[in-house]
């Protein structure tokens, strides 16, 4: 560590001891102490009074986090084995106040061959609403209040930037609307039945202005999180990339991006049935159905990680670089190209989606990754 880093660390340590450290600062320190005895580069305070009890308390506190990730694809048998895996696999721990990077001896940070990424900002509430008559409304440029009326249905934008549908009068007409988010956009819509839907970047949802008949059917591309209004008499169905998800009232997430290897349906509450030509599966809370060319497979997942995007966080666990960069590409509206062999290390951790792109690149470059930025095109290569 350089002197500035040591000084910063000691400030955090002092705040921790008097109970004034924030949650993010505590995570930073706990991660540090979990790995401190595995690398000579990390400073210690062994000569200070109370060091050993503090060390043990920190390592005990992190046990809960380690156990939480015990359900991940990477087997975890103990905090020591987790730490060794972190070292061997070059895992990154992201936190908004900074980052501790667990790296193999001899690794040197790469270089970012441009600094114009400073002008690339994170995404925000951006979307376009296409009405049944073909008219389009750019929602991020629209003031709150009523924005349209069609077939007896009022469409309004709330002060929080949500789109809400409300039937003003009975009508026999059912029109299809589509809300679309660009790369670098997200949006929330409240459907005519009261169902809440959050759309991630580069996604779209098509739905009727009023639900009539024996089902509530919508079509999703990209990724969306649903909190479905309960109606046992009329099931809610979502079509997406070769599958149909059927629910009565529940909370779930669908990741159906075309550039992902599988369509992932994750259940947080209730139960859903996933149907496709490959088969049918019923999933329970904490499970994820993965539809790919190999069929439908179920597995236990960390649901908080799967919906972290909705809560303003990138969350990675045993993810390769291409997976990480796909998420970054969608949110920061950049195009990513690769040159040469790409490092196969895995990444672990979280960082706020409100972070500037340069904050993320500065962390990633520590893993022998090189970035060349030209406008909104980012070339990624290995700096070894």
Coordinates of C-alpha atoms in Angstrom, one line a residue:
X1 CA 0.0 0.0 0.0
X2 CA 1.1 3.5 -0.6
X3 CA 1.2 6.1 2.2
X4 CA -2.1 7.7 1.1
X5 CA -3.8 4.3 1.2
X6 CA -2.4 3.5 4.6
X7 CA -3.6 6.8 6.0
X8 CA -7.1 6.2 4.6
X9 CA -7.1 2.7 6.0
X10 CA -6.1 3.9 9.5
X11 CA -8.9 6.5 9.4
X12 CA -11.4 3.8 8.6
X13 CA -10.0 1.6 11.4
X14 CA -10.3 4.4 13.9
X15 CA -13.9 5.0 12.8
X16 CA -14.7 1.3 13.2
X17 CA -13.3 1.2 16.7
X18 CA -15.5 4.0 17.9
X19 CA -18.6 2.7 16.1
X20 CA -18.8 5.5 13.5
X21 CA -17.9 3.5 10.4
X22 CA -20.6 3.2 7.7
X23 CA -21.9 -0.1 6.5
X24 CA -19.8 0.1 3.3
X25 CA -16.7 1.0 5.3
X26 CA -17.2 -1.9 7.6
X27 CA -17.5 -4.2 4.6
X28 CA -14.2 -2.8 3.3
X29 CA -12.4 -3.5 6.6
X30 CA -13.9 -6.9 7.1
X31 CA -12.8 -8.0 3.6
X32 CA -9.4 -6.6 4.3
X33 CA -9.0 -8.6 7.6
X34 CA -10.3 -11.7 6.0
X35 CA -7.3 -11.7 3.6
X36 CA -4.7 -9.8 5.6
X37 CA -2.7 -12.8 6.7
X38 CA -2.5 -14.1 3.1
X39 CA -0.4 -11.3 1.5
X40 CA 2.6 -9.4 2.8
X41 CA 1.5 -6.2 1.0
X42 CA -1.4 -5.5 3.4
X43 CA -0.5 -3.5 6.5
X44 CA -1.2 -4.8 10.0
X45 CA -1.6 -3.2 13.3
X46 CA -0.4 -6.2 15.4
X47 CA 1.5 -4.0 17.9
X48 CA -1.6 -1.9 18.7
X49 CA -3.6 -2.6 21.8
X50 CA -6.8 -4.6 21.1
X51 CA -5.6 -5.7 17.6
X52 CA -6.1 -9.4 18.0
X53 CA -9.6 -9.2 19.5
X54 CA -10.5 -6.7 16.7
X55 CA -9.1 -9.1 14.1
X56 CA -11.1 -12.0 15.4
X57 CA -14.3 -10.0 15.7
X58 CA -14.0 -8.9 12.1
X59 CA -13.3 -12.4 10.8
X60 CA -16.3 -13.7 12.7
X61 CA -18.5 -11.0 11.3
X62 CA -17.6 -11.9 7.7
X63 CA -18.6 -15.6 8.3
X64 CA -22.2 -14.7 7.7
X65 CA -21.4 -13.2 4.3
X66 CA -19.3 -16.3 3.3
X67 CA -22.1 -18.6 4.3
X68 CA -24.5 -16.6 2.2
X69 CA -22.5 -17.3 -0.9
X70 CA -22.2 -21.0 0.0
X71 CA -25.0 -21.7 -2.4
X72 CA -23.1 -20.3 -5.4
X73 CA -21.7 -22.5 -8.1
X74 CA -18.2 -22.2 -6.6
X75 CA -18.0 -24.6 -3.6
X76 CA -17.1 -22.9 -0.3
X77 CA -16.1 -25.1 2.7
X78 CA -14.6 -22.5 5.0
X79 CA -13.5 -18.9 5.2
X80 CA -9.9 -19.9 4.7
X81 CA -10.8 -21.8 1.5
X82 CA -12.9 -18.9 0.3
X83 CA -9.9 -16.6 0.8
X84 CA -7.6 -18.9 -1.1
X85 CA -10.1 -19.1 -3.9
X86 CA -10.3 -15.3 -3.9
X87 CA -6.5 -15.1 -4.3
X88 CA -6.2 -17.8 -6.9
X89 CA -9.1 -16.6 -9.1
X90 CA -8.3 -12.9 -8.8
X91 CA -11.6 -11.9 -7.4
X92 CA -12.5 -8.3 -7.1
X93 CA -14.5 -6.9 -4.2
X94 CA -16.4 -3.8 -5.3
X95 CA -17.6 -1.2 -2.8
X96 CA -18.5 2.4 -3.4
X97 CA -16.0 3.9 -1.0
X98 CA -13.1 2.1 -2.8
X99 CA -11.9 -1.4 -3.4
X100 CA -9.6 -4.0 -2.0
X101 CA -8.2 -6.2 -4.8
X102 CA -7.1 -9.7 -3.9
X103 CA -4.3 -10.5 -6.4
X104 CA -1.6 -13.0 -7.0
X105 CA 2.0 -12.0 -6.2
X106 CA 3.6 -10.2 -9.1
X107 CA 0.5 -8.9 -10.7
X108 CA 0.8 -5.3 -11.8
X109 CA -2.1 -3.0 -12.8
X110 CA -2.7 -2.4 -16.5
X111 CA -3.2 1.0 -18.0
X112 CA -6.2 2.7 -19.4
X113 CA -5.2 4.1 -22.8
X114 CA -7.5 7.1 -22.8
X115 CA -9.3 9.1 -20.2
X116 CA -12.3 10.3 -22.2
X117 CA -14.3 7.6 -20.5
X118 CA -14.7 10.3 -17.8
X119 CA -17.5 11.7 -20.0
X120 CA -19.4 8.4 -20.0
X121 CA -22.0 8.6 -17.3
X122 CA -24.2 5.9 -15.8
X123 CA -27.7 5.3 -17.0
X124 CA -30.9 6.7 -15.6
X125 CA -34.7 6.8 -16.1
X126 CA -35.1 6.8 -19.8
X127 CA -37.8 5.2 -22.0
X128 CA -40.1 5.6 -24.9
X129 CA -43.8 4.8 -24.8
X130 CA -45.4 3.7 -28.1
X131 CA -49.2 4.0 -28.0
X132 CA -51.7 1.8 -29.9
X133 CA -52.0 4.4 -32.7
X134 CA -48.2 4.4 -33.3
X135 CA -47.5 7.7 -31.5
X136 CA -44.3 7.7 -29.5
X137 CA -43.7 9.6 -26.3
X138 CA -40.1 10.2 -24.9
X139 CA -40.8 9.8 -21.3
X140 CA -37.7 11.3 -19.9
X141 CA -38.6 14.6 -21.7
X142 CA -42.2 14.6 -20.5
X143 CA -43.5 16.4 -17.5
X144 CA -45.5 14.6 -14.8
X145 CA -49.3 14.5 -15.1
X146 CA -51.6 13.0 -17.8
X147 CA -49.6 12.3 -20.9
X148 CA -52.2 10.4 -23.1
X149 CA -55.7 9.0 -23.2
X150 CA -56.7 6.1 -25.5
X151 CA -59.8 3.9 -25.6
X152 CA -61.0 5.3 -22.3
X153 CA -57.8 4.7 -20.4
X154 CA -55.8 7.5 -18.8
X155 CA -52.0 7.3 -18.9
X156 CA -50.1 9.4 -16.4
X157 CA -46.5 10.1 -15.3
X158 CA -46.0 10.4 -11.6
X159 CA -43.6 12.8 -9.9
X160 CA -41.4 9.7 -9.3
X161 CA -41.2 9.1 -13.0
X162 CA -43.5 6.1 -13.1
X163 CA -46.1 5.4 -15.8
X164 CA -49.5 4.6 -14.5
X165 CA -52.6 3.3 -16.3
X166 CA -56.1 4.0 -15.1
X167 CA -59.5 3.2 -16.8
X168 CA -61.5 6.4 -17.0
X169 CA -64.6 4.7 -18.6
X170 CA -65.7 1.4 -19.9
X171 CA -64.5 0.7 -23.4
X172 CA -64.6 -2.3 -25.8
X173 CA -61.3 -1.4 -27.4
X174 CA -58.1 -3.0 -26.3
X175 CA -54.9 -1.4 -27.6
X176 CA -51.3 -2.6 -27.3
X177 CA -48.7 -0.3 -25.8
X178 CA -45.0 -0.8 -25.7
X179 CA -42.5 0.8 -23.3
X180 CA -38.9 0.5 -24.4
X181 CA -35.7 1.4 -22.6
X182 CA -32.5 2.2 -24.5
X183 CA -29.0 1.2 -23.4
X184 CA -28.3 3.4 -20.4
X185 CA -32.0 3.5 -19.5
X186 CA -34.4 2.0 -17.0
X187 CA -38.1 2.6 -16.2
X188 CA -41.0 1.5 -14.0
X189 CA -44.6 1.1 -15.3
X190 CA -47.7 0.2 -13.3
X191 CA -50.0 -1.8 -15.6
X192 CA -53.8 -1.5 -15.7
X193 CA -54.3 -4.3 -13.2
X194 CA -51.9 -2.7 -10.7
X195 CA -48.9 -5.0 -11.5
X196 CA -45.6 -3.2 -11.0
X197 CA -42.9 -3.8 -13.6
X198 CA -39.3 -2.5 -13.6
X199 CA -37.5 -2.6 -16.9
X200 CA -33.7 -2.8 -17.1
X201 CA -31.6 -1.2 -19.8
X202 CA -32.2 -2.3 -23.5
X203 CA -35.5 -3.9 -22.7
X204 CA -39.1 -3.6 -23.7
X205 CA -42.6 -4.6 -22.5
X206 CA -45.7 -4.9 -24.6
X207 CA -49.1 -5.0 -22.9
X208 CA -52.7 -4.1 -23.4
X209 CA -54.3 -0.8 -22.2
X210 CA -56.8 -2.9 -20.2
X211 CA -56.8 -6.6 -19.4
X212 CA -59.8 -8.5 -20.6
X213 CA -60.6 -12.2 -21.1
X214 CA -59.1 -15.2 -19.5
X215 CA -55.5 -14.1 -19.1
X216 CA -53.3 -11.1 -18.5
X217 CA -50.6 -11.4 -21.2
X218 CA -47.5 -9.3 -21.7
X219 CA -44.4 -9.7 -23.8
X220 CA -40.9 -9.0 -22.5
X221 CA -37.5 -8.5 -24.2
X222 CA -34.4 -7.9 -22.2
X223 CA -34.9 -7.9 -18.4
X224 CA -37.8 -7.0 -16.1
X225 CA -38.7 -7.5 -12.5
X226 CA -42.4 -8.1 -11.8
X227 CA -44.6 -7.6 -8.8
X228 CA -47.9 -9.1 -10.0
X229 CA -51.2 -8.0 -8.7
X230 CA -53.1 -11.0 -7.3
X231 CA -56.1 -12.2 -9.3
X232 CA -56.7 -16.0 -8.9
X233 CA -59.3 -15.9 -11.6
X234 CA -57.1 -14.4 -14.3
X235 CA -53.5 -15.7 -14.5
X236 CA -50.7 -13.3 -15.5
X237 CA -48.5 -14.6 -18.3
X238 CA -45.2 -13.2 -19.6
X239 CA -43.8 -14.3 -23.0
X240 CA -40.1 -13.9 -23.5
X241 CA -37.5 -15.6 -25.8
X242 CA -39.2 -19.0 -26.4
X243 CA -40.9 -19.4 -23.0
X244 CA -44.0 -18.4 -21.2
X245 CA -44.1 -17.7 -17.4
X246 CA -47.5 -18.1 -15.7
X247 CA -48.4 -16.7 -12.3
X248 CA -51.4 -15.7 -10.2
X249 CA -49.7 -13.1 -8.0
X250 CA -46.0 -13.1 -7.2
X251 CA -42.6 -11.4 -7.4
X252 CA -40.1 -12.6 -10.0
X253 CA -37.4 -11.5 -12.4
X254 CA -36.8 -12.5 -16.0
X255 CA -33.5 -12.0 -17.8
X256 CA -34.1 -12.7 -21.5
X257 CA -31.4 -10.7 -23.2
X258 CA -30.6 -12.2 -26.6
X259 CA -26.8 -12.1 -26.0
X260 CA -27.0 -14.2 -22.8
X261 CA -26.6 -18.0 -22.9
X262 CA -29.9 -18.7 -21.2
X263 CA -33.2 -17.1 -20.3
X264 CA -33.3 -16.9 -16.5
X265 CA -36.5 -16.7 -14.5
X266 CA -35.9 -16.1 -10.8
X267 CA -38.7 -16.3 -8.2
X268 CA -38.7 -14.2 -5.0
X269 CA -42.2 -14.8 -3.8
X270 CA -45.2 -17.1 -4.7
X271 CA -44.8 -19.7 -7.4
X272 CA -44.6 -19.7 -11.2
X273 CA -44.7 -22.1 -14.0
X274 CA -42.2 -21.8 -16.8
X275 CA -43.3 -23.4 -20.1
X276 CA -41.3 -23.9 -23.4
X277 CA -40.8 -26.4 -26.1
X278 CA -38.0 -27.8 -24.0
X279 CA -40.4 -28.6 -21.2
X280 CA -42.2 -27.2 -18.2
X281 CA -41.0 -26.5 -14.7
X282 CA -42.6 -25.1 -11.6
X283 CA -40.3 -23.0 -9.4
X284 CA -40.5 -22.0 -5.8
X285 CA -38.9 -18.9 -4.0
X286 CA -35.2 -19.0 -4.2
X287 CA -35.1 -21.0 -7.4
X288 CA -34.1 -20.0 -10.9
X289 CA -35.2 -21.7 -14.1
X290 CA -32.6 -21.5 -16.9
X291 CA -33.8 -22.1 -20.4
X292 CA -31.1 -22.8 -23.0
X293 CA -30.5 -25.1 -26.0
X294 CA -29.9 -27.8 -23.4
X295 CA -33.4 -27.6 -22.0
X296 CA -34.8 -26.2 -18.7
X297 CA -32.7 -26.5 -15.6
X298 CA -33.5 -25.4 -12.0
X299 CA -31.0 -24.2 -9.4
X300 CA -31.0 -22.4 -6.1
X301 CA -29.7 -18.8 -6.4
X302 CA -29.1 -15.7 -4.4
X303 CA -32.3 -13.7 -5.2
X304 CA -30.8 -10.5 -3.9
X305 CA -28.0 -10.8 -6.5
X306 CA -30.5 -11.5 -9.3
X307 CA -32.5 -8.3 -8.7
X308 CA -29.6 -6.1 -7.5
X309 CA -30.0 -4.1 -10.8
X310 CA -33.5 -3.0 -9.7
X311 CA -32.0 -1.7 -6.4
X312 CA -29.2 0.3 -8.2
X313 CA -26.4 -2.2 -7.8
X314 CA -24.2 -4.3 -10.0
X315 CA -23.7 -7.7 -8.2
X316 CA -21.3 -10.3 -9.4
X317 CA -20.5 -13.8 -8.1
X318 CA -18.2 -16.1 -10.0
X319 CA -18.8 -14.1 -13.2
X320 CA -16.3 -14.0 -16.1
X321 CA -15.2 -10.7 -17.7
X322 CA -17.5 -11.0 -20.7
X323 CA -20.5 -11.3 -18.4
X324 CA -19.4 -8.3 -16.4
X325 CA -18.8 -6.2 -19.5
X326 CA -22.2 -7.1 -21.0
X327 CA -23.9 -5.6 -17.9
X328 CA -21.7 -2.6 -18.0
X329 CA -22.2 -2.1 -21.8
X330 CA -26.0 -2.0 -21.4
X331 CA -26.0 0.4 -18.5
X332 CA -23.4 2.9 -19.7
X333 CA -24.5 2.6 -23.4
X334 CA -21.1 1.6 -24.7
X335 CA -20.0 -0.9 -27.3
X336 CA -17.4 -3.5 -26.2
X337 CA -15.0 -5.2 -28.5
X338 CA -12.2 -7.7 -27.5
X339 CA -8.7 -8.0 -28.8
X340 CA -6.5 -11.1 -28.2
X341 CA -6.9 -13.5 -25.3
X342 CA -9.1 -12.3 -22.5
X343 CA -8.3 -13.2 -18.9
X344 CA -10.4 -16.0 -17.6
X345 CA -10.4 -14.9 -13.9
X346 CA -13.8 -14.7 -12.1
X347 CA -15.2 -11.6 -10.4
X348 CA -17.1 -11.3 -7.1
X349 CA -18.6 -8.2 -5.5
X350 CA -20.9 -5.2 -5.8
X351 CA -20.7 -1.6 -7.0
X352 CA -23.3 1.1 -7.3
X353 CA -24.8 1.6 -10.8
X354 CA -24.5 5.3 -10.1
X355 CA -20.7 5.0 -10.3
X356 CA -19.0 6.8 -13.1
X357 CA -17.5 4.4 -15.7
X358 CA -13.9 5.5 -14.8
X359 CA -14.5 4.2 -11.2
X360 CA -15.3 0.7 -12.5
X361 CA -12.4 0.7 -15.1
X362 CA -9.9 1.7 -12.4
X363 CA -10.9 -1.4 -10.5
X364 CA -11.0 -3.7 -13.4
X365 CA -7.6 -2.6 -14.7
X366 CA -6.0 -4.0 -11.6
X367 CA -6.7 -7.5 -13.0
X368 CA -4.3 -7.1 -15.9
X369 CA -7.1 -5.8 -18.1
X370 CA -6.4 -3.0 -20.6
X371 CA -9.0 -0.6 -21.9
X372 CA -8.8 1.6 -25.0
X373 CA -11.7 4.1 -25.3
X374 CA -12.7 5.8 -28.5
X375 CA -16.0 7.7 -28.0
X376 CA -18.4 5.0 -26.9
X377 CA -16.4 2.1 -28.1
X378 CA -14.3 0.3 -25.6
X379 CA -11.6 -2.2 -26.7
X380 CA -10.7 -4.7 -24.0
X381 CA -7.5 -6.7 -24.0
X382 CA -5.0 -8.3 -21.6
X383 CA -2.2 -6.1 -20.4
X384 CA 0.2 -9.0 -19.7

